[in-house]
JSON list of C-alpha atoms in Angstrom, two decimals:
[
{"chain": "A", "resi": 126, "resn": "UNK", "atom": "CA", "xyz": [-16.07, 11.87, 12.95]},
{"chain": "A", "resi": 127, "resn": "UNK", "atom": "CA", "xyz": [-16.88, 11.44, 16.58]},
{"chain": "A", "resi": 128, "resn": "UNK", "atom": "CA", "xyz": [-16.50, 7.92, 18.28]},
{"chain": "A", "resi": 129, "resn": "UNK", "atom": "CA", "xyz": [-17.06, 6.07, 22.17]},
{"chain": "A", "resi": 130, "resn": "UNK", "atom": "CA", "xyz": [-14.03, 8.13, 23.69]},
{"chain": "A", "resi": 131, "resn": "UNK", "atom": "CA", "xyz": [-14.40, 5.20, 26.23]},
{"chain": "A", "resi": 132, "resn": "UNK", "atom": "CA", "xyz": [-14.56, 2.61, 23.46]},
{"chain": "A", "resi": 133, "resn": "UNK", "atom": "CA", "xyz": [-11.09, 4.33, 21.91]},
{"chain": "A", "resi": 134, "resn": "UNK", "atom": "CA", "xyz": [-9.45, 4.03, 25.32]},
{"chain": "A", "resi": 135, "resn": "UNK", "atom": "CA", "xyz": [-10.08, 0.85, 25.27]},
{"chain": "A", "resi": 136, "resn": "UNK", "atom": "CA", "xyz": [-8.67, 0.24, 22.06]},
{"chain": "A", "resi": 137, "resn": "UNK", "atom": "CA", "xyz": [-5.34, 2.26, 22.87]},
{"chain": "A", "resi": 138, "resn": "UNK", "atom": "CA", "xyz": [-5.01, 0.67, 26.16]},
{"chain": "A", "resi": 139, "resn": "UNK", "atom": "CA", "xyz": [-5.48, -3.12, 24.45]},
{"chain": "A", "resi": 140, "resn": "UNK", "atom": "CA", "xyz": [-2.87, -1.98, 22.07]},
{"chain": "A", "resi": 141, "resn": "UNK", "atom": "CA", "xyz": [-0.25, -1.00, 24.07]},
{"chain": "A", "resi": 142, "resn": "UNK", "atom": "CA", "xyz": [-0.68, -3.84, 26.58]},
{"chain": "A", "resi": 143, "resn": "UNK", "atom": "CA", "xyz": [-0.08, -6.52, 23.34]},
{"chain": "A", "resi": 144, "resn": "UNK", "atom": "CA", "xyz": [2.93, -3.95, 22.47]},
{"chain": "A", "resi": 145, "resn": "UNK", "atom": "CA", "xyz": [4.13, -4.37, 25.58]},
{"chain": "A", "resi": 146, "resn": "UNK", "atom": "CA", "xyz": [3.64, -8.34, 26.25]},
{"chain": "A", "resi": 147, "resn": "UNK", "atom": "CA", "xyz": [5.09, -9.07, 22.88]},
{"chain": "A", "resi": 148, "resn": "UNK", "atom": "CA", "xyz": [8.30, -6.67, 23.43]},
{"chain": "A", "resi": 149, "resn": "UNK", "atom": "CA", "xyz": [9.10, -8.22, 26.87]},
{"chain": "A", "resi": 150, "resn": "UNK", "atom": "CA", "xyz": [11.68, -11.30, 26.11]},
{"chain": "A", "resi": 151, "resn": "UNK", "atom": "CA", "xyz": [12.32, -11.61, 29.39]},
{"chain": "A", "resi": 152, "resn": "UNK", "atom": "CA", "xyz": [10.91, -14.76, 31.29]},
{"chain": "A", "resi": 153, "resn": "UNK", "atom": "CA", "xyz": [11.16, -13.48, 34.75]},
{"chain": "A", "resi": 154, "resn": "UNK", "atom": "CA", "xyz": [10.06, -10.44, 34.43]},
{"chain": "A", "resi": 155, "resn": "UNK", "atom": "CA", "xyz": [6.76, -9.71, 36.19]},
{"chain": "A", "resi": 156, "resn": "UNK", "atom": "CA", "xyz": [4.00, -10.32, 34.37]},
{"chain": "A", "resi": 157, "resn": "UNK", "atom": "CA", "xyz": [1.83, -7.18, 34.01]},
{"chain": "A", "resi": 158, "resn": "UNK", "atom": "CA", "xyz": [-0.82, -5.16, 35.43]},
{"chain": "A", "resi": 159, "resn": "UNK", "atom": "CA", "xyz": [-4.06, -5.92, 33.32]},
{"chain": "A", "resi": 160, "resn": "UNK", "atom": "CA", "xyz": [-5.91, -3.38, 34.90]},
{"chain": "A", "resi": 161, "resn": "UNK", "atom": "CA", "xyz": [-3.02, -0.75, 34.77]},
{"chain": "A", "resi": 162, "resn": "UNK", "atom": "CA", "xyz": [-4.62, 2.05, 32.26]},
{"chain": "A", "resi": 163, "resn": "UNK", "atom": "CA", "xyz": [-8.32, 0.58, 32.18]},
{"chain": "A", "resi": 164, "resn": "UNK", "atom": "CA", "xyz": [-11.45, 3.26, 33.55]},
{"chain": "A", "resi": 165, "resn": "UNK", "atom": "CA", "xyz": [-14.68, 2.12, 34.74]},
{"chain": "A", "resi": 166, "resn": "UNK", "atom": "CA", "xyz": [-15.90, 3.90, 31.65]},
{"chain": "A", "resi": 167, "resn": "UNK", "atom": "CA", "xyz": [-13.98, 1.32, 29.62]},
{"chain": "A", "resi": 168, "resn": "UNK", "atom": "CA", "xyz": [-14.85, -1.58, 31.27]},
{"chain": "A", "resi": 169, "resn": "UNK", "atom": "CA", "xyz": [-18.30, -0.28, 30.93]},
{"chain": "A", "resi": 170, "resn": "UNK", "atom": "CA", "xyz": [-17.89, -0.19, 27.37]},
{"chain": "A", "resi": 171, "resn": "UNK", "atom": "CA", "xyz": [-16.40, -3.48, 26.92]},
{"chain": "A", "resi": 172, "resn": "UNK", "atom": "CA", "xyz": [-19.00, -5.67, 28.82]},
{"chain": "A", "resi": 173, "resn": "UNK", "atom": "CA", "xyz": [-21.79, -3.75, 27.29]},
{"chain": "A", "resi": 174, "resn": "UNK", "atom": "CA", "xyz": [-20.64, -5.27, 24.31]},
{"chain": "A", "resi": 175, "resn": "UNK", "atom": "CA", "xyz": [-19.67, -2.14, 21.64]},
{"chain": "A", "resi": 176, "resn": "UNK", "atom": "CA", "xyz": [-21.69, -3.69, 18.61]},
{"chain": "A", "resi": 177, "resn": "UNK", "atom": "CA", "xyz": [-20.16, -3.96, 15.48]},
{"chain": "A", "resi": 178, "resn": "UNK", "atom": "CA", "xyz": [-21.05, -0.73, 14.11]},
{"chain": "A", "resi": 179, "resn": "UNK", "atom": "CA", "xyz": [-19.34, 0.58, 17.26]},
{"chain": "A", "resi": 180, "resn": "UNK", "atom": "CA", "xyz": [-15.96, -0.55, 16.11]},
{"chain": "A", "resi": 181, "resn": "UNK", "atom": "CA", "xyz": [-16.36, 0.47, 12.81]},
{"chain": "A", "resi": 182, "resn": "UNK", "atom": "CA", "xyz": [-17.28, 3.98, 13.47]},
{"chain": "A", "resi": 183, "resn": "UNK", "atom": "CA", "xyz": [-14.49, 3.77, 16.13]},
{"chain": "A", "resi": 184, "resn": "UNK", "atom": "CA", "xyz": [-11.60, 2.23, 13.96]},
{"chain": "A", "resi": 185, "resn": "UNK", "atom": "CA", "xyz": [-12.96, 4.98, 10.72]},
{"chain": "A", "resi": 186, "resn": "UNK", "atom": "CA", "xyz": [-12.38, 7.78, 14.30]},
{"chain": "A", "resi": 187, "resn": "UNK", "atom": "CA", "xyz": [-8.69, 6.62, 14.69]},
{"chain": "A", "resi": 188, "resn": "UNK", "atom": "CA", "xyz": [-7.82, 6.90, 10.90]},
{"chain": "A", "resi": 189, "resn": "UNK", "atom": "CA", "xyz": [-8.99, 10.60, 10.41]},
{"chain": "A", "resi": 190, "resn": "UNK", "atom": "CA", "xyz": [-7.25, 11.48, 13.72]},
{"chain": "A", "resi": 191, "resn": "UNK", "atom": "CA", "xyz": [-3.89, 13.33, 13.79]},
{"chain": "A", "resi": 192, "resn": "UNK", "atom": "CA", "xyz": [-3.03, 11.76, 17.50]},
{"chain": "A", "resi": 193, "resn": "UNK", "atom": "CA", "xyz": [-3.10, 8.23, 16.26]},
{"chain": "A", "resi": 194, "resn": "UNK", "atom": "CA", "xyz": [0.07, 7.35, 14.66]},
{"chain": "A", "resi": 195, "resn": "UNK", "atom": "CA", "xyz": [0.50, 5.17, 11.08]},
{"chain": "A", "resi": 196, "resn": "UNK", "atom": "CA", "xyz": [1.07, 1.97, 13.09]},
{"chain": "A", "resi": 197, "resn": "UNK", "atom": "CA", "xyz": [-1.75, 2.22, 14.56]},
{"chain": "A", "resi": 198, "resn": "UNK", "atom": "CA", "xyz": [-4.12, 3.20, 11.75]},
{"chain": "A", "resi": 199, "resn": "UNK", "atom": "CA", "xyz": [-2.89, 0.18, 9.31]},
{"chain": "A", "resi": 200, "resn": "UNK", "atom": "CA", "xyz": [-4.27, -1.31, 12.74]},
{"chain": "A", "resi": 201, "resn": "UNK", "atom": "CA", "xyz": [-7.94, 0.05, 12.59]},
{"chain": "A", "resi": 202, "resn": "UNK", "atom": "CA", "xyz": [-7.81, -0.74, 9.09]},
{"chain": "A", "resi": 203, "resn": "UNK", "atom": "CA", "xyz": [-7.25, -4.53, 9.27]},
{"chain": "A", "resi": 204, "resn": "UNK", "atom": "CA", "xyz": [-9.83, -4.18, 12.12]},
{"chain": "A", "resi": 205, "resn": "UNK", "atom": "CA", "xyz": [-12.37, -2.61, 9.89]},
{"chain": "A", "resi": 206, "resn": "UNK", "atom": "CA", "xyz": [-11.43, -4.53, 6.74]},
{"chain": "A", "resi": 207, "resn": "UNK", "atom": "CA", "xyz": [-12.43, -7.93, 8.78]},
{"chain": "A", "resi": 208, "resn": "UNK", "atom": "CA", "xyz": [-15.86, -6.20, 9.84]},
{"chain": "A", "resi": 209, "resn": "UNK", "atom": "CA", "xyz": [-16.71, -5.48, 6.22]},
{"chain": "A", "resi": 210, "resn": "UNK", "atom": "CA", "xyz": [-16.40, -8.57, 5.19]},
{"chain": "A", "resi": 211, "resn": "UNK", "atom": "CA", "xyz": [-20.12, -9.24, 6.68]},
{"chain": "A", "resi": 212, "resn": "UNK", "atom": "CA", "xyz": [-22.99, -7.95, 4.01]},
{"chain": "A", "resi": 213, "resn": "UNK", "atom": "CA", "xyz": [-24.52, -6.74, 7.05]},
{"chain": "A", "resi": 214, "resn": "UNK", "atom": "CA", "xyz": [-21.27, -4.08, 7.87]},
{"chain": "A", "resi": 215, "resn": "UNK", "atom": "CA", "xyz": [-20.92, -3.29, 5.04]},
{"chain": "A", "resi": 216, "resn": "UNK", "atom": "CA", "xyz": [-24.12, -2.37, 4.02]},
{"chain": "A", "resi": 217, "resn": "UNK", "atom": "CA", "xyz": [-24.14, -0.48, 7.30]},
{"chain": "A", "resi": 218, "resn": "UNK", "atom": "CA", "xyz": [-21.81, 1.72, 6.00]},
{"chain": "A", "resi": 219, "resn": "UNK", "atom": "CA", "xyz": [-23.68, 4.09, 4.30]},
{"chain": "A", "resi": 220, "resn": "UNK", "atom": "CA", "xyz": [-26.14, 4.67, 7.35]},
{"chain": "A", "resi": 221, "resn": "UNK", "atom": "CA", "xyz": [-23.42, 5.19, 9.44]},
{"chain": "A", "resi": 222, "resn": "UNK", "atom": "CA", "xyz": [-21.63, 7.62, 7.43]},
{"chain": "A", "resi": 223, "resn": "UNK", "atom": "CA", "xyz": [-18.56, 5.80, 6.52]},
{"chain": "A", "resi": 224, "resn": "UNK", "atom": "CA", "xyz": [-18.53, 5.37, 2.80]},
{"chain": "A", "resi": 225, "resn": "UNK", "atom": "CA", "xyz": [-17.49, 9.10, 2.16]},
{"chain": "A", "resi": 226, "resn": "UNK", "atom": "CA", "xyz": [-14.22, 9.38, 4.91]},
{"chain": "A", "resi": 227, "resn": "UNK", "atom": "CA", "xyz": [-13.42, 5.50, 3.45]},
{"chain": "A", "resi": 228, "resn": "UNK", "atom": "CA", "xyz": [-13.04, 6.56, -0.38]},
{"chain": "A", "resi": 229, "resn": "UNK", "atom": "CA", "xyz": [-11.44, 10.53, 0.74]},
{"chain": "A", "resi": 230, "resn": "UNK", "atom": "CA", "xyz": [-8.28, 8.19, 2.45]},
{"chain": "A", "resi": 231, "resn": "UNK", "atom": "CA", "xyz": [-7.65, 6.95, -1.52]},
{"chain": "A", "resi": 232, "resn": "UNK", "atom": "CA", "xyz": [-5.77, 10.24, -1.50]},
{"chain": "A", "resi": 233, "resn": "UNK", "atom": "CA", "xyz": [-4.19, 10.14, 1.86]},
{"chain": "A", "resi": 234, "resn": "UNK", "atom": "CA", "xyz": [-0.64, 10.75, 1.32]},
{"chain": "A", "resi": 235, "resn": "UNK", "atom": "CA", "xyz": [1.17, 7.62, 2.68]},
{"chain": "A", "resi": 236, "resn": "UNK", "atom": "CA", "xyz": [0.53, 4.98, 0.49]},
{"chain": "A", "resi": 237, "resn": "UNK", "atom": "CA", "xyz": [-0.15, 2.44, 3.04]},
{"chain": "A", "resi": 238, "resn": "UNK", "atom": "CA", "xyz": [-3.12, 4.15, 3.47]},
{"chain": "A", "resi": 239, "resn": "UNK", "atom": "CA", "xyz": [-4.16, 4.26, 0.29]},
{"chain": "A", "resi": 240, "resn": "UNK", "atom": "CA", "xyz": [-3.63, 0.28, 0.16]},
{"chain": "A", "resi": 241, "resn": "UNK", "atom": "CA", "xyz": [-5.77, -0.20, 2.93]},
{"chain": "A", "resi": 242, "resn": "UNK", "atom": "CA", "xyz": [-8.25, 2.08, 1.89]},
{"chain": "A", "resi": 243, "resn": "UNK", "atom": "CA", "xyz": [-8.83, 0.43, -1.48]},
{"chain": "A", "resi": 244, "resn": "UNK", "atom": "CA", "xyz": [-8.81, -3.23, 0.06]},
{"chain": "A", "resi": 245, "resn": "UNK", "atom": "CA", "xyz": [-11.45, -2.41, 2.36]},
{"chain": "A", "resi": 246, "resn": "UNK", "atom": "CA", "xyz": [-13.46, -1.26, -0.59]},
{"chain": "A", "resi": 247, "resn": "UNK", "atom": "CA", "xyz": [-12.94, -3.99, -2.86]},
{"chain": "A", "resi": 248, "resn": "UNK", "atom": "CA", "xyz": [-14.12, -6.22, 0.69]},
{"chain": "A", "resi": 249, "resn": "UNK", "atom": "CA", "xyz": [-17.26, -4.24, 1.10]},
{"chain": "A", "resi": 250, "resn": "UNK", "atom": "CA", "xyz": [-18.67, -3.85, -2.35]},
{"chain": "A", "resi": 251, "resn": "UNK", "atom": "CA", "xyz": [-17.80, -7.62, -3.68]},
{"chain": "A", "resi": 252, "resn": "UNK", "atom": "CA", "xyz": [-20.77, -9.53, -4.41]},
{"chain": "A", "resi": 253, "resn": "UNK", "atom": "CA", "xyz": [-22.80, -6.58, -3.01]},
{"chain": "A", "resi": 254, "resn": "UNK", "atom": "CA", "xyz": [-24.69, -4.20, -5.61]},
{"chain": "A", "resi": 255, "resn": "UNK", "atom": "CA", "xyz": [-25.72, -1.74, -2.40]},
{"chain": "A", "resi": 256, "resn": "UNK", "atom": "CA", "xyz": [-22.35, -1.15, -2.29]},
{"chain": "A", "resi": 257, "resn": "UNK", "atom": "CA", "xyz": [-21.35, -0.92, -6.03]},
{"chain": "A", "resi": 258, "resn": "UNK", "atom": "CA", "xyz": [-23.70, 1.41, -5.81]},
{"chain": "A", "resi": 259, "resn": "UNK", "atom": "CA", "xyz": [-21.87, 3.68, -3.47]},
{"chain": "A", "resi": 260, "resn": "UNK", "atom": "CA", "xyz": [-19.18, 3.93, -5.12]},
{"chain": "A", "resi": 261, "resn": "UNK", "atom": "CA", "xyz": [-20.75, 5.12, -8.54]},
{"chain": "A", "resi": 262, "resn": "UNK", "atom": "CA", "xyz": [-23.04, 7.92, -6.14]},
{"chain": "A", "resi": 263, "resn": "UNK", "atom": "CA", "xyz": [-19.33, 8.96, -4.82]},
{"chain": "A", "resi": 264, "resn": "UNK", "atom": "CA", "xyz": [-17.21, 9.13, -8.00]},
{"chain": "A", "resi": 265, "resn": "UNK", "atom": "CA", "xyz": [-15.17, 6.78, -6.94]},
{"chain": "A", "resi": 266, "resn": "UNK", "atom": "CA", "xyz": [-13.30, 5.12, -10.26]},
{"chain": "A", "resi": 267, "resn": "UNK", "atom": "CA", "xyz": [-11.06, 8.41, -10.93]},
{"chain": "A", "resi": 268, "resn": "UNK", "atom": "CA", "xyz": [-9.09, 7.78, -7.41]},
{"chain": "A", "resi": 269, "resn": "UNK", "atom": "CA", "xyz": [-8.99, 3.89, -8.27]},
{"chain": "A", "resi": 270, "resn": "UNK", "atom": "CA", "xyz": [-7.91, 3.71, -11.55]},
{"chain": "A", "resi": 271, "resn": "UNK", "atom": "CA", "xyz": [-5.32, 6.57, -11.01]},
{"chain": "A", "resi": 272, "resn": "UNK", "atom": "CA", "xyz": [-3.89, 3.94, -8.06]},
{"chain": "A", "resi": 273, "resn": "UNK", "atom": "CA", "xyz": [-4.09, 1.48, -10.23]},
{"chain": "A", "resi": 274, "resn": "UNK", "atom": "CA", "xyz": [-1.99, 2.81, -13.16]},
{"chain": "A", "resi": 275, "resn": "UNK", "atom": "CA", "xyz": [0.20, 5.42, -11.32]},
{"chain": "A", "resi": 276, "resn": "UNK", "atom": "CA", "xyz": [0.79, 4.52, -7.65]},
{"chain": "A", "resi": 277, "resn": "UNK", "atom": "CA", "xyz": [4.63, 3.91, -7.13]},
{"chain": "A", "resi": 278, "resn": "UNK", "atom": "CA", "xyz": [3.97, 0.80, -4.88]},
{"chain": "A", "resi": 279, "resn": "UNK", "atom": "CA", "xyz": [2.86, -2.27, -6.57]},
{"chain": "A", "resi": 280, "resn": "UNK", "atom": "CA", "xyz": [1.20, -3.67, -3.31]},
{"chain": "A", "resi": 281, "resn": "UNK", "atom": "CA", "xyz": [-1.03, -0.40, -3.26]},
{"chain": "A", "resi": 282, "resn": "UNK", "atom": "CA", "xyz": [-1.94, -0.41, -6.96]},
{"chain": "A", "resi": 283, "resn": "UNK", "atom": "CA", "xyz": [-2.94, -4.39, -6.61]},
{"chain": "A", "resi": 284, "resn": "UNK", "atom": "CA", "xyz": [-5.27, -3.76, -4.00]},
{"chain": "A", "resi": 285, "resn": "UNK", "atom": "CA", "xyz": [-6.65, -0.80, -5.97]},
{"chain": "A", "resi": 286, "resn": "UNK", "atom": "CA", "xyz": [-7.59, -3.61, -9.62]},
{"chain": "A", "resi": 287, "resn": "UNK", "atom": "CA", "xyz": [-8.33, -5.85, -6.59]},
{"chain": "A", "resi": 288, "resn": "UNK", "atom": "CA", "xyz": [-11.38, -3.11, -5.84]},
{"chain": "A", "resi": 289, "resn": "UNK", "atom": "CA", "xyz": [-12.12, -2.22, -9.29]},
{"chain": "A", "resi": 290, "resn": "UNK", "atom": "CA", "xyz": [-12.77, -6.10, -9.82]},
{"chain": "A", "resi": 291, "resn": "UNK", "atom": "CA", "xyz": [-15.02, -6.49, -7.13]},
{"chain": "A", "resi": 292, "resn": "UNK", "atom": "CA", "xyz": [-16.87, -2.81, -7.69]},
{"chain": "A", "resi": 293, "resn": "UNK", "atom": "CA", "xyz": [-17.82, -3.72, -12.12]},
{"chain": "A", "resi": 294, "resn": "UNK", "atom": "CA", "xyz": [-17.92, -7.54, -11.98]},
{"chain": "A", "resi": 295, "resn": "UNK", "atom": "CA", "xyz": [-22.17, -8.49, -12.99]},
{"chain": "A", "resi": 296, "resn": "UNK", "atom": "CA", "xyz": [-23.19, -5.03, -12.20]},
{"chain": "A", "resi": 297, "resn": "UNK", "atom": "CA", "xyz": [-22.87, -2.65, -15.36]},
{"chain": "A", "resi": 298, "resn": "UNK", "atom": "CA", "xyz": [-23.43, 0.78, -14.18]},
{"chain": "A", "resi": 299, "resn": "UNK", "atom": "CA", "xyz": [-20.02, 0.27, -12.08]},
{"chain": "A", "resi": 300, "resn": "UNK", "atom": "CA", "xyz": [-18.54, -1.25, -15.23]},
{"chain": "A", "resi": 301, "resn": "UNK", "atom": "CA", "xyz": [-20.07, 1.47, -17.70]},
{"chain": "A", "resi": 302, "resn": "UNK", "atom": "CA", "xyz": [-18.57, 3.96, -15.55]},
{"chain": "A", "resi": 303, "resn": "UNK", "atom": "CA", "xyz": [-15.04, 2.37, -14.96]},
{"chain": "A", "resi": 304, "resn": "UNK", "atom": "CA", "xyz": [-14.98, 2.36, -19.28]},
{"chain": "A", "resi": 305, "resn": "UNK", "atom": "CA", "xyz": [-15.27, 5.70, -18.50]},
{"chain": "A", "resi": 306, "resn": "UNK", "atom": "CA", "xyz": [-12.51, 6.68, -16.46]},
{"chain": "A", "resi": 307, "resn": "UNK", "atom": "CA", "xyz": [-9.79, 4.55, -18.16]},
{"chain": "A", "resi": 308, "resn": "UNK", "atom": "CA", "xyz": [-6.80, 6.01, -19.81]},
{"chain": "A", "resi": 309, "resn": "UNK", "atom": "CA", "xyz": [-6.43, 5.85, -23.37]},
{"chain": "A", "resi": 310, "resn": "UNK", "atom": "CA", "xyz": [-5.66, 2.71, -25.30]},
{"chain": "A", "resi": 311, "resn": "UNK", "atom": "CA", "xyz": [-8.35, 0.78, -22.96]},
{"chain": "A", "resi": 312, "resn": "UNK", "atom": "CA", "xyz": [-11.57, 0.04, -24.24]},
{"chain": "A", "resi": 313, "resn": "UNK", "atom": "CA", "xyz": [-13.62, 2.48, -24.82]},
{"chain": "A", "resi": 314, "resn": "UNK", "atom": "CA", "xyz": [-16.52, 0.50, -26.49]},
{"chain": "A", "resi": 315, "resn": "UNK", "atom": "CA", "xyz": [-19.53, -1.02, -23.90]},
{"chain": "A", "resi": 316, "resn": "UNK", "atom": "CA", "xyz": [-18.20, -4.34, -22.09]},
{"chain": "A", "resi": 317, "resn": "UNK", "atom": "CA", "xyz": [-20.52, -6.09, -20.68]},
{"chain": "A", "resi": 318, "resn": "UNK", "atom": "CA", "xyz": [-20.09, -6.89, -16.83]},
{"chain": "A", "resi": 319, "resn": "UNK", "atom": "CA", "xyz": [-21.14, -10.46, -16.70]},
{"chain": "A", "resi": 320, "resn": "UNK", "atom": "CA", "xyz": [-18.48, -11.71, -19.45]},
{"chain": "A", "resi": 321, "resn": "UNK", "atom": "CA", "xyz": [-16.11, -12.33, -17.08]},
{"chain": "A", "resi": 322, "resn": "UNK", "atom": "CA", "xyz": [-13.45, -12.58, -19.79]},
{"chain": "A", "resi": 323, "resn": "UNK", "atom": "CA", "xyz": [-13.83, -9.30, -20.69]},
{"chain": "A", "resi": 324, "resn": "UNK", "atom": "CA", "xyz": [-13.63, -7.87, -17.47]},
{"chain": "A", "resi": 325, "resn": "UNK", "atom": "CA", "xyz": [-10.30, -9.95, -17.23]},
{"chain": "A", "resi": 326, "resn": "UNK", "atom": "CA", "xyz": [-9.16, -8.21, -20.22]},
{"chain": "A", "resi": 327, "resn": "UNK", "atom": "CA", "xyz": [-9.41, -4.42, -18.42]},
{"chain": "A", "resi": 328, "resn": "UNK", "atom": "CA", "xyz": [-8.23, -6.08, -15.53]},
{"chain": "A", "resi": 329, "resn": "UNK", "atom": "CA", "xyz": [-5.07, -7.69, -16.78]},
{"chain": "A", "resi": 330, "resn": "UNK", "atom": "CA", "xyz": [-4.06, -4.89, -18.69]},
{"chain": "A", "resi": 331, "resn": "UNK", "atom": "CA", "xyz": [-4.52, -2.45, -15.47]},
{"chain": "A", "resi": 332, "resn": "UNK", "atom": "CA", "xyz": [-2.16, -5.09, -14.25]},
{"chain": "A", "resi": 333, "resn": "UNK", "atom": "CA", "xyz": [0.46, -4.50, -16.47]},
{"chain": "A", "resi": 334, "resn": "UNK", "atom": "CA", "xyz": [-0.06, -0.85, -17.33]},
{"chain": "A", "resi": 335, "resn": "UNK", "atom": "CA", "xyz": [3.48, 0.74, -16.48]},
{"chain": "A", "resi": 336, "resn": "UNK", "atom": "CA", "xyz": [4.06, 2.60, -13.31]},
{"chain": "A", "resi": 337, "resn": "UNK", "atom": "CA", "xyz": [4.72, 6.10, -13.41]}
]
């Protein structure tokens, strides 16, 4: 996915410039260069004001990329977590074409990743049926619930029930569709998404389910 190579600069730069300000425990040290790094291009880019779906196109860039390390990229996704948390971002996701390289990173091999990836899905699609949607038109529940009953790391399998909560709760073609996908000894019977105690009940036992 292409991004603002100017707009990416700009993000590196501000990066390594707060890596380098927070490192220095040195009081007398000169202070540093704030312009050491920056291009017009950048600065062009910054006071032009790079719009929201700017950064989110740029911070989705950075986690497909091979040259941007996994520091970094748990970076972009905080970034882009906090801009889905607007309706308006995150219903901008599917126009800009982010939906389908967001949900491919629940199988990105470092579990961090995968973490990330499924708390910036449960962000976008709570309280949002556009999004719900999205993730029923992508297949979606088979990656989720597998995180959620397999993954080794707790934190990552949290954040995956933490998105399956916010994708089935009072819309039922999400919920239909997660009864679908469970393993066995969940129920298999239709529960209906509004009865919040019985989404609880899927939810809780995800919660326990051992880890593999």
């Amino acid at each position: 996915m292409a991004a603002d190579p100017n707009l990416n600069g700009l993000l590196k730069w501000s990066i390594q410039n707060s890596s380098a300000s927070q490192e220095s425990a040195d009081p007398n040290a000169p202070a540093p260069e704030p312009s050491r790094g920056i291009k017009p291009e950048m600065l062009s880019a910054l006071f032009g004001g790079p719009s929201d779906a700017d950064l989110m196109k740029a911070a989705m860039a950075a986690l497909h990329s091979d040259e941007v390390d996994l520091e970094n990229k748990l970076v972009a996704f905080d970034n882009f977590e906090q801009l889905v948390e607007g309706i308006d971002n995150a219903n901008n996701m599917e126009p800009l074409g982010l939906w389908t390289p967001l949900v491919q990173l629940l199988k990105h091999e470092e579990t961090d990743m995968r973490r990330m990836a499924a708390w910036c899905i449960g962000t976008a699609v709570q309280n949002n049926e556009k999004a719900q949607d999205r993730l029923l038109v992508l297949n979606t529940f088979p990656a989720l619930v597998s995180i959620a009953t397999s993954d080794s790391a707790p934190a990552t399998r949290k954040k995956a029930i933490y998105a399956i909560s916010s994708a089935v709760r009072n819309y039922q073609p999400a919920m239909d569709d997660l009864v679908k996908n469970l393993p066995e000894g969940y129920p298999t019977d239709k529960v209906d998404a509004g009865d919040m105690d019985a989404v609880d009940v899927i939810l809780n036992k995800l919660k326990a389910h051992p880890s593999a």
